[in-house]
Amino acid sequence: MSSWDELTARDRRVVLHPYAAPGTPGPLYAVSRTEGVHLHLDDGRALIDGMSSWWAAIHGYNHPALTAAMGRQLATMSHVMFGGLTHEPAVALCERLVALTPEPLTRVFLSDSGSVSVEVALKLALQYQHARGKPAKNKFLTPLGGYHGDTLGAMSVCDPVNGMHSLFRGVLAQQIFAPLPGPGYHAVWESSSIDEVESLLRWRAHEIAAVVIEPIVQNAGGLRFHHPEYLRRLRTLCDQHDVLLIFDEIATGFGRTGTLFGCEHADIAPDVMCVGKALTGGMLTLAATLITDAIADAIAAGEPGVFMHGPTYMGNPLACAAALANLELLFSYDHCARIAQIERQLWRELSPLAEHPGVEDVRVLGAIGVLELKERVDFERVVPALVARGVWLRPFGKLLYTMPPYIIASEELSAVTGAMAAVL
Ligand code: PLP
């Protein structure tokens, strides 16, 4: 038995993988080393990563600027509790996030993962409404097709079918769902696309704390791109009906859609914003929830006067140091121009595949390239076929897609799109 077979056999005995059957997690590959855009497998093969490790490793793996900053931080201070203590990496990161995000966002709550930052966003919205004497505003309005994480609160605002709400009935909070956000990013705006949202807000605003949405791109719920005007109308409607607007920028943040944040496509600001994933460039898990002064002040003035949340590893200095170094790196080059270049190449190489009989739609925005197929991707066959071509992708549902690291070279990106075309 090779060491690779041995490791995967040990894995199958004890390890549970995400969205996989216990003991049979589907095709499984052992990674022994990473470098740049490459995953090096135990058996000696090197794969070009077209996934950025679930959209986080925007500067590839083991970037020297990130490992150096983390090394310096590790040599100075390990984790300390955040209750009653503070430190430079956390303060500097929160200052940086406030400077980078739209102006009304002024306060930052750090947490360990995207899902938790969404839980924090929901709880902040609920406490805000409670503090204003509006405890009946305790539901969330969200469009179908969203994905906001796997913890119970976050799941309650995920698409009810994709999120298997029927399985968790009785435990998940019942939220209010609007139709899929439409029309598409490049389509002509149709004002009727927001009618249902408008009517839900008109009749039910008294029970709605906030609207929750992934701006511009619904990610794990289907990789759909919606029109910026939809977001602008949503902003106006939330203001008219005294409802907060929460943007989940966990996947869209830090350049992925071609602007620093998805909300910039619509030139609007939310009341609450969640960021994560690419925040640390994939080095460590870290997320943040940003709010306005108005929300912070209302919570402070209400009962019990404190925000009811406090993770043990909040503000982990190593993760904050990684995030600071990653943001410095992101602004050390013209990332918008780089992502625009990736976008042009993805269009050039993927759009001819629209002619393929198995392809329903081809979509590209920023560093996101999607082939929506007519049938579900046969995962067990397609993943090994991609690996045989030296490419790492993880399709889901009917979607074969790439979200490459921004540092990917043009010929490496061609290898990714070429493998996508080949497995069709
Ligand atoms: N929100 C969005 C938009 C996401 O894409 C994800 C993860 O894919 C999450 C939340 C959950 O983040 P995490 O997996 O870090 O908990």
Short mmCIF file of C-alpha atoms and ligand atoms in Angstrom, two decimals:
data_model
loop_
_atom_site.label_atom_id
_atom_site.label_comp_id
_atom_site.label_asym_id
_atom_site.label_seq_id
_atom_site.Cartn_x
_atom_site.Cartn_y
_atom_site.Cartn_z
CA MET A 1 0.00 0.00 0.00
CA SER A 2 1.44 3.42 -0.92
CA SER A 3 1.55 6.10 1.77
CA TRP A 4 -1.20 7.88 -0.18
CA ASP A 5 -3.50 4.84 -0.12
CA GLU A 6 -2.69 4.32 3.52
CA LEU A 7 -3.57 7.91 4.45
CA THR A 8 -6.85 7.89 2.56
CA ALA A 9 -7.73 4.50 4.13
CA ARG A 10 -7.02 5.91 7.64
CA ASP A 11 -9.04 8.99 6.72
CA ARG A 12 -12.05 6.92 5.67
CA ARG A 13 -12.02 5.17 9.06
CA VAL A 14 -12.14 8.25 11.29
CA VAL A 15 -12.57 11.53 9.43
CA LEU A 16 -15.86 13.14 8.46
CA HIS A 17 -15.65 15.38 5.39
CA PRO A 18 -17.89 18.32 4.43
CA TYR A 19 -21.10 17.37 2.65
CA ALA A 20 -19.95 13.76 2.26
CA ALA A 21 -21.21 10.38 3.39
CA PRO A 22 -19.37 9.11 6.51
CA GLY A 23 -16.73 6.56 5.41
CA THR A 24 -17.20 7.19 1.69
CA PRO A 25 -16.36 10.81 1.04
CA GLY A 26 -16.12 10.28 -2.76
CA PRO A 27 -12.86 10.84 -4.61
CA LEU A 28 -10.25 11.76 -1.99
CA TYR A 29 -6.71 13.04 -2.60
CA ALA A 30 -3.92 13.42 -0.04
CA VAL A 31 -2.09 16.76 -0.20
CA SER A 32 1.45 16.84 1.15
CA ARG A 33 2.61 20.30 0.14
CA THR A 34 1.34 23.56 -1.35
CA GLU A 35 3.12 26.29 -3.27
CA GLY A 36 1.84 29.19 -5.38
CA VAL A 37 -1.23 27.96 -7.25
CA HIS A 38 -0.27 24.30 -6.81
CA LEU A 39 -1.51 21.52 -4.57
CA HIS A 40 1.16 18.80 -4.46
CA LEU A 41 -0.32 15.36 -3.89
CA ASP A 42 1.26 12.54 -1.88
CA ASP A 43 1.66 10.51 -5.07
CA GLY A 44 3.87 13.17 -6.66
CA ARG A 45 1.29 14.84 -8.90
CA ALA A 46 0.85 18.65 -8.84
CA LEU A 47 -2.59 20.18 -9.43
CA ILE A 48 -3.36 23.77 -10.43
CA ASP A 49 -5.91 24.92 -7.88
CA GLY A 50 -8.85 26.57 -9.66
CA MET A 51 -10.79 26.84 -6.39
CA SER A 52 -8.46 28.97 -4.21
CA SER A 53 -9.34 26.51 -1.44
CA TRP A 54 -13.00 27.46 -1.39
CA TRP A 55 -12.30 30.99 -2.61
CA ALA A 56 -9.98 31.97 0.25
CA ALA A 57 -6.38 31.58 -1.01
CA ILE A 58 -6.51 34.61 -3.32
CA HIS A 59 -2.72 34.93 -3.36
CA GLY A 60 -2.08 31.23 -3.72
CA TYR A 61 -0.37 29.09 -1.11
CA ASN A 62 2.60 29.81 1.16
CA HIS A 63 2.93 33.38 -0.05
CA PRO A 64 6.22 34.60 1.49
CA ALA A 65 4.70 37.92 2.63
CA LEU A 66 2.01 36.09 4.57
CA THR A 67 4.20 33.37 6.07
CA ALA A 68 6.76 36.01 7.14
CA ALA A 69 4.12 38.17 8.85
CA MET A 70 2.68 35.12 10.59
CA GLY A 71 6.15 33.97 11.67
CA ARG A 72 6.83 37.38 13.23
CA GLN A 73 3.49 37.31 15.03
CA LEU A 74 4.00 33.76 16.33
CA ALA A 75 7.38 34.71 17.74
CA THR A 76 5.80 37.59 19.68
CA MET A 77 2.50 36.48 21.10
CA SER A 78 0.17 33.51 20.91
CA HIS A 79 -3.58 33.70 21.46
CA VAL A 80 -4.93 35.76 24.33
CA MET A 81 -8.56 36.10 25.35
CA PHE A 82 -10.31 39.16 23.92
CA GLY A 83 -12.56 39.84 26.90
CA GLY A 84 -10.91 42.74 28.73
CA LEU A 85 -7.69 42.45 26.70
CA THR A 86 -6.74 43.89 23.33
CA HIS A 87 -3.72 43.90 21.03
CA GLU A 88 -2.21 45.70 18.07
CA PRO A 89 -3.02 43.12 15.34
CA ALA A 90 -6.76 43.12 16.18
CA VAL A 91 -7.05 46.90 16.52
CA ALA A 92 -5.05 47.53 13.34
CA LEU A 93 -7.17 45.02 11.43
CA CYS A 94 -10.46 46.53 12.61
CA GLU A 95 -9.20 50.00 11.67
CA ARG A 96 -8.19 48.70 8.24
CA LEU A 97 -11.57 47.04 7.66
CA VAL A 98 -13.41 50.23 8.63
CA ALA A 99 -11.22 52.20 6.21
CA LEU A 100 -11.81 49.75 3.34
CA THR A 101 -15.56 49.18 3.68
CA PRO A 102 -18.31 51.75 2.88
CA GLU A 103 -18.34 54.80 5.12
CA PRO A 104 -21.27 54.13 7.46
CA LEU A 105 -19.64 50.92 8.71
CA THR A 106 -17.58 51.93 11.71
CA ARG A 107 -17.46 49.07 14.25
CA VAL A 108 -16.13 45.55 13.86
CA PHE A 109 -16.84 42.26 15.63
CA LEU A 110 -14.21 39.60 14.88
CA SER A 111 -15.15 35.94 14.80
CA ASP A 112 -13.79 32.56 13.79
CA SER A 113 -15.65 31.69 10.60
CA GLY A 114 -18.04 33.03 8.00
CA SER A 115 -21.00 31.18 9.49
CA VAL A 116 -20.33 32.67 12.91
CA SER A 117 -20.02 36.17 11.45
CA VAL A 118 -23.49 35.66 9.94
CA GLU A 119 -24.84 34.48 13.32
CA VAL A 120 -23.34 37.65 14.79
CA ALA A 121 -24.97 39.79 12.09
CA LEU A 122 -28.39 38.23 12.77
CA LYS A 123 -28.02 38.64 16.54
CA LEU A 124 -26.86 42.24 16.20
CA ALA A 125 -29.91 43.01 14.06
CA LEU A 126 -32.23 41.36 16.60
CA GLN A 127 -30.64 43.16 19.55
CA TYR A 128 -30.83 46.45 17.64
CA GLN A 129 -34.57 46.06 17.03
CA HIS A 130 -35.13 44.94 20.61
CA ALA A 131 -33.19 47.91 21.96
CA ARG A 132 -35.41 50.25 19.89
CA GLY A 133 -38.52 48.78 21.50
CA LYS A 134 -39.39 46.72 18.41
CA PRO A 135 -38.97 43.12 19.60
CA ALA A 136 -41.64 41.91 17.14
CA LYS A 137 -39.18 42.65 14.34
CA ASN A 138 -37.50 39.29 14.82
CA LYS A 139 -37.55 37.64 11.40
CA PHE A 140 -35.29 37.93 8.38
CA LEU A 141 -36.31 38.43 4.77
CA THR A 142 -33.99 36.82 2.25
CA PRO A 143 -34.19 35.77 -1.39
CA LEU A 144 -34.29 32.13 -2.40
CA GLY A 145 -31.01 30.68 -3.65
CA GLY A 146 -28.81 32.14 -0.92
CA TYR A 147 -26.13 30.43 1.16
CA HIS A 148 -24.89 31.94 4.41
CA GLY A 149 -23.27 29.08 6.31
CA ASP A 150 -23.95 25.86 8.13
CA THR A 151 -24.78 26.92 11.68
CA LEU A 152 -28.47 26.92 12.56
CA GLY A 153 -29.12 30.67 12.40
CA ALA A 154 -27.20 31.03 9.14
CA MET A 155 -28.94 27.94 7.75
CA SER A 156 -32.33 29.48 8.45
CA VAL A 157 -31.58 32.16 5.82
CA CYS A 158 -30.11 29.70 3.29
CA ASP A 159 -32.21 28.46 0.39
CA PRO A 160 -34.82 26.15 1.99
CA VAL A 161 -34.41 23.41 -0.65
CA ASN A 162 -30.61 23.44 -1.02
CA GLY A 163 -30.36 23.83 2.76
CA MET A 164 -32.66 20.83 3.39
CA HIS A 165 -34.87 22.86 5.72
CA SER A 166 -37.37 20.00 5.81
CA LEU A 167 -34.77 17.85 7.59
CA PHE A 168 -34.31 20.47 10.32
CA ARG A 169 -37.96 21.45 10.70
CA GLY A 170 -38.86 22.47 14.22
CA VAL A 171 -35.32 23.60 14.98
CA LEU A 172 -34.58 26.15 12.28
CA ALA A 173 -36.11 29.59 12.75
CA GLN A 174 -38.83 30.28 10.18
CA GLN A 175 -37.77 33.16 7.96
CA ILE A 176 -39.46 34.98 5.08
CA PHE A 177 -38.33 34.11 1.55
CA ALA A 178 -38.55 36.27 -1.56
CA PRO A 179 -38.08 34.98 -5.13
CA LEU A 180 -34.59 34.57 -6.59
CA PRO A 181 -33.00 37.99 -7.12
CA GLY A 182 -33.23 38.94 -10.76
CA PRO A 183 -32.59 39.76 -13.47
CA GLY A 184 -29.01 38.68 -14.27
CA TYR A 185 -26.06 41.04 -13.91
CA HIS A 186 -25.77 41.70 -17.64
CA ALA A 187 -29.52 41.62 -18.39
CA VAL A 188 -31.80 44.62 -18.88
CA TRP A 189 -33.24 45.76 -15.55
CA GLU A 190 -36.92 44.91 -15.07
CA SER A 191 -38.53 46.80 -12.23
CA SER A 192 -41.04 43.98 -11.71
CA SER A 193 -38.18 41.81 -10.36
CA ILE A 194 -38.38 43.57 -7.01
CA ASP A 195 -42.20 43.68 -6.77
CA GLU A 196 -42.51 40.66 -4.50
CA VAL A 197 -39.83 41.99 -2.13
CA GLU A 198 -41.61 45.33 -2.05
CA SER A 199 -44.91 43.75 -1.19
CA LEU A 200 -43.37 41.53 1.52
CA LEU A 201 -41.76 44.59 3.08
CA ARG A 202 -44.92 46.67 2.79
CA TRP A 203 -47.07 44.08 4.59
CA ARG A 204 -44.61 42.42 6.92
CA ALA A 205 -41.98 45.03 7.88
CA HIS A 206 -43.37 45.06 11.43
CA GLU A 207 -41.98 41.52 11.88
CA ILE A 208 -38.75 41.92 9.85
CA ALA A 209 -35.47 42.86 11.54
CA ALA A 210 -33.35 42.83 8.39
CA VAL A 211 -32.99 41.73 4.79
CA VAL A 212 -30.06 39.34 4.28
CA ILE A 213 -28.41 38.91 0.89
CA GLU A 214 -25.12 38.06 -0.82
CA PRO A 215 -24.63 41.16 -2.96
CA ILE A 216 -24.23 40.67 -6.75
CA VAL A 217 -23.37 36.95 -6.60
CA GLN A 218 -25.26 34.16 -4.88
CA ASN A 219 -22.39 31.80 -4.36
CA ALA A 220 -22.75 28.28 -2.94
CA GLY A 221 -26.52 28.52 -3.54
CA GLY A 222 -26.06 28.45 -7.32
CA LEU A 223 -23.45 30.96 -8.56
CA ARG A 224 -26.07 33.35 -9.95
CA PHE A 225 -25.17 37.00 -10.66
CA HIS A 226 -27.91 39.57 -10.14
CA HIS A 227 -28.44 43.11 -11.36
CA PRO A 228 -26.92 46.02 -9.37
CA GLU A 229 -30.26 47.86 -9.62
CA TYR A 230 -31.84 45.08 -7.54
CA LEU A 231 -29.50 46.03 -4.69
CA ARG A 232 -30.15 49.75 -5.09
CA ARG A 233 -33.92 49.17 -4.90
CA LEU A 234 -33.43 46.90 -1.91
CA ARG A 235 -31.49 49.66 -0.13
CA THR A 236 -34.31 52.15 -0.76
CA LEU A 237 -37.01 49.70 0.32
CA CYS A 238 -35.17 48.82 3.56
CA ASP A 239 -34.90 52.51 4.42
CA GLN A 240 -38.56 53.13 3.60
CA HIS A 241 -39.72 50.24 5.77
CA ASP A 242 -37.32 50.65 8.71
CA VAL A 243 -35.56 47.35 8.08
CA LEU A 244 -31.78 46.78 8.27
CA LEU A 245 -29.85 45.60 5.23
CA ILE A 246 -27.25 42.87 5.84
CA PHE A 247 -24.73 42.14 3.08
CA ASP A 248 -22.96 38.81 3.32
CA GLU A 249 -19.71 39.60 1.48
CA ILE A 250 -17.96 36.47 2.75
CA ALA A 251 -17.51 35.14 -0.77
CA THR A 252 -17.72 38.38 -2.77
CA GLY A 253 -15.35 40.44 -0.60
CA PHE A 254 -11.74 41.36 -1.39
CA GLY A 255 -11.95 41.62 -5.15
CA ARG A 256 -13.57 38.38 -6.28
CA THR A 257 -16.30 40.06 -8.39
CA GLY A 258 -13.99 42.72 -9.86
CA THR A 259 -14.60 45.39 -7.21
CA LEU A 260 -13.26 45.30 -3.67
CA PHE A 261 -16.74 44.46 -2.34
CA GLY A 262 -19.84 43.28 -4.19
CA CYS A 263 -21.85 46.30 -2.97
CA GLU A 264 -19.59 48.60 -5.01
CA HIS A 265 -21.27 47.35 -8.20
CA ALA A 266 -24.40 49.13 -6.97
CA ASP A 267 -22.59 51.96 -5.17
CA ILE A 268 -24.56 51.47 -1.99
CA ALA A 269 -23.71 50.58 1.62
CA PRO A 270 -25.40 48.04 3.89
CA ASP A 271 -26.09 48.55 7.60
CA VAL A 272 -24.29 45.31 8.45
CA MET A 273 -21.57 43.56 6.44
CA CYS A 274 -19.97 40.13 6.92
CA VAL A 275 -16.52 39.34 5.52
CA GLY A 276 -14.41 36.19 5.81
CA LYS A 277 -12.86 33.64 3.45
CA ALA A 278 -10.26 35.73 1.50
CA LEU A 279 -9.70 38.01 4.51
CA THR A 280 -6.59 36.06 5.58
CA GLY A 281 -5.71 34.96 2.04
CA GLY A 282 -6.63 31.44 3.09
CA MET A 283 -3.98 31.23 5.81
CA LEU A 284 -6.27 30.93 8.84
CA THR A 285 -9.95 31.04 9.62
CA LEU A 286 -11.14 34.55 10.49
CA ALA A 287 -14.25 36.58 9.75
CA ALA A 288 -15.70 39.92 10.75
CA THR A 289 -19.09 41.60 11.06
CA LEU A 290 -19.17 45.35 10.54
CA ILE A 291 -21.97 47.64 11.74
CA THR A 292 -22.84 51.33 11.81
CA ASP A 293 -22.60 53.69 14.78
CA ALA A 294 -26.40 53.81 14.86
CA ILE A 295 -26.63 50.05 15.49
CA ALA A 296 -23.78 50.05 18.01
CA ASP A 297 -25.23 53.02 19.91
CA ALA A 298 -28.75 51.55 20.01
CA ILE A 299 -27.46 48.23 21.40
CA ALA A 300 -25.39 50.05 24.02
CA ALA A 301 -28.42 52.09 25.10
CA GLY A 302 -30.80 49.09 25.22
CA GLU A 303 -31.14 46.04 27.46
CA PRO A 304 -28.80 44.42 28.54
CA GLY A 305 -26.53 47.12 27.11
CA VAL A 306 -23.95 44.66 25.81
CA PHE A 307 -23.76 42.56 22.68
CA MET A 308 -24.50 38.94 23.63
CA HIS A 309 -21.68 37.10 21.89
CA GLY A 310 -18.05 36.25 22.70
CA PRO A 311 -16.07 33.43 21.01
CA THR A 312 -13.04 32.02 22.86
CA TYR A 313 -10.71 32.59 19.92
CA MET A 314 -12.06 36.01 19.05
CA GLY A 315 -9.42 38.34 17.61
CA ASN A 316 -6.79 35.60 17.35
CA PRO A 317 -3.54 37.58 16.84
CA LEU A 318 -2.06 35.15 14.32
CA ALA A 319 -5.18 35.28 12.15
CA CYS A 320 -5.29 39.10 12.44
CA ALA A 321 -1.61 39.33 11.44
CA ALA A 322 -2.29 37.11 8.43
CA ALA A 323 -5.27 39.29 7.44
CA LEU A 324 -3.27 42.51 7.77
CA ALA A 325 -0.45 41.10 5.63
CA ASN A 326 -2.95 39.80 3.08
CA LEU A 327 -4.67 43.18 2.77
CA GLU A 328 -1.31 44.91 2.42
CA LEU A 329 -0.46 42.45 -0.35
CA LEU A 330 -3.81 43.02 -2.07
CA PHE A 331 -3.11 46.75 -2.27
CA SER A 332 0.52 46.32 -3.27
CA TYR A 333 -0.57 45.72 -6.89
CA ASP A 334 -3.49 46.82 -9.04
CA HIS A 335 -5.76 43.92 -8.05
CA CYS A 336 -8.75 45.37 -9.96
CA ALA A 337 -6.74 45.39 -13.20
CA ARG A 338 -5.48 41.88 -12.46
CA ILE A 339 -9.01 40.56 -11.83
CA ALA A 340 -10.27 42.33 -14.98
CA GLN A 341 -7.56 40.47 -16.90
CA ILE A 342 -8.72 37.14 -15.42
CA GLU A 343 -12.32 38.06 -16.28
CA ARG A 344 -11.43 38.76 -19.93
CA GLN A 345 -9.57 35.46 -20.22
CA LEU A 346 -12.41 33.52 -18.61
CA TRP A 347 -14.88 35.09 -21.09
CA ARG A 348 -12.61 34.33 -24.02
CA GLU A 349 -12.05 30.72 -23.07
CA LEU A 350 -15.42 29.76 -21.55
CA SER A 351 -17.94 31.62 -23.72
CA PRO A 352 -17.43 29.35 -26.80
CA LEU A 353 -18.61 26.46 -24.58
CA ALA A 354 -22.12 27.98 -24.62
CA GLU A 355 -22.50 26.12 -27.94
CA HIS A 356 -21.92 22.74 -26.28
CA PRO A 357 -25.15 20.69 -26.11
CA GLY A 358 -24.56 19.87 -22.43
CA VAL A 359 -24.19 23.53 -21.39
CA GLU A 360 -27.18 25.56 -20.19
CA ASP A 361 -25.36 28.83 -19.48
CA VAL A 362 -21.90 30.36 -19.26
CA ARG A 363 -21.41 33.11 -16.69
CA VAL A 364 -18.34 35.17 -15.87
CA LEU A 365 -17.91 38.01 -13.38
CA GLY A 366 -14.54 39.14 -12.01
CA ALA A 367 -12.50 36.07 -11.15
CA ILE A 368 -15.51 33.74 -11.28
CA GLY A 369 -16.12 31.52 -14.31
CA VAL A 370 -19.18 29.26 -14.33
CA LEU A 371 -20.48 26.58 -16.68
CA GLU A 372 -24.04 25.71 -15.73
CA LEU A 373 -24.75 22.31 -17.25
CA LYS A 374 -28.09 20.84 -18.24
CA GLU A 375 -27.60 17.90 -15.87
CA ARG A 376 -25.98 17.37 -12.52
CA VAL A 377 -22.23 16.96 -12.68
CA ASP A 378 -21.24 13.33 -12.17
CA PHE A 379 -18.86 14.17 -9.36
CA GLU A 380 -17.31 10.68 -9.08
CA ARG A 381 -16.25 10.77 -12.75
CA VAL A 382 -15.58 14.45 -13.31
CA VAL A 383 -13.26 15.14 -10.36
CA PRO A 384 -10.82 12.29 -11.24
CA ALA A 385 -10.94 13.38 -14.89
CA LEU A 386 -9.98 16.94 -13.89
CA VAL A 387 -7.23 15.63 -11.61
CA ALA A 388 -5.90 13.51 -14.48
CA ARG A 389 -5.55 16.82 -16.37
CA GLY A 390 -3.63 18.38 -13.47
CA VAL A 391 -6.47 20.64 -12.29
CA TRP A 392 -8.30 20.89 -8.99
CA LEU A 393 -11.96 21.93 -9.13
CA ARG A 394 -14.90 20.94 -6.98
CA PRO A 395 -18.14 21.13 -8.96
CA PHE A 396 -21.53 21.05 -7.26
CA GLY A 397 -25.04 20.46 -8.53
CA LYS A 398 -25.08 21.40 -12.22
CA LEU A 399 -22.17 23.79 -11.81
CA LEU A 400 -18.64 23.33 -13.07
CA TYR A 401 -16.81 26.50 -12.09
CA THR A 402 -13.53 28.14 -11.20
CA MET A 403 -12.60 30.87 -8.73
CA PRO A 404 -8.83 30.91 -9.25
CA PRO A 405 -6.20 32.63 -7.11
CA TYR A 406 -5.50 36.16 -8.41
CA ILE A 407 -1.84 35.21 -8.93
CA ILE A 408 -2.67 32.51 -11.48
CA ALA A 409 -0.63 32.82 -14.69
CA SER A 410 -2.45 33.04 -18.00
CA GLU A 411 -1.27 29.59 -19.16
CA GLU A 412 -2.31 28.08 -15.82
CA LEU A 413 -5.78 29.59 -16.18
CA SER A 414 -5.95 28.19 -19.71
CA ALA A 415 -5.13 24.77 -18.24
CA VAL A 416 -8.10 25.17 -15.86
CA THR A 417 -10.58 26.27 -18.57
CA GLY A 418 -9.14 23.65 -20.92
CA ALA A 419 -9.81 20.92 -18.35
CA MET A 420 -13.36 22.28 -17.86
CA ALA A 421 -13.94 22.03 -21.61
CA ALA A 422 -12.35 18.58 -21.80
CA VAL A 423 -14.53 17.02 -19.09
CA LEU A 424 -17.71 18.30 -20.73
N1 PLP B 1 -21.59 33.16 3.53
C1 PLP B 1 -21.23 32.92 2.25
C2 PLP B 1 -21.70 33.85 1.17
C3 PLP B 1 -20.44 31.82 1.93
O1 PLP B 1 -20.11 31.60 0.65
C4 PLP B 1 -20.01 30.99 2.99
C5 PLP B 1 -19.20 29.80 2.69
O2 PLP B 1 -19.12 29.31 1.57
C6 PLP B 1 -20.39 31.28 4.30
C7 PLP B 1 -21.19 32.37 4.53
C8 PLP B 1 -19.94 30.41 5.45
O3 PLP B 1 -18.58 30.64 5.72
P1 PLP B 1 -17.74 29.56 6.54
O4 PLP B 1 -17.66 28.35 5.66
O5 PLP B 1 -16.41 30.23 6.75
O6 PLP B 1 -18.47 29.30 7.81
#
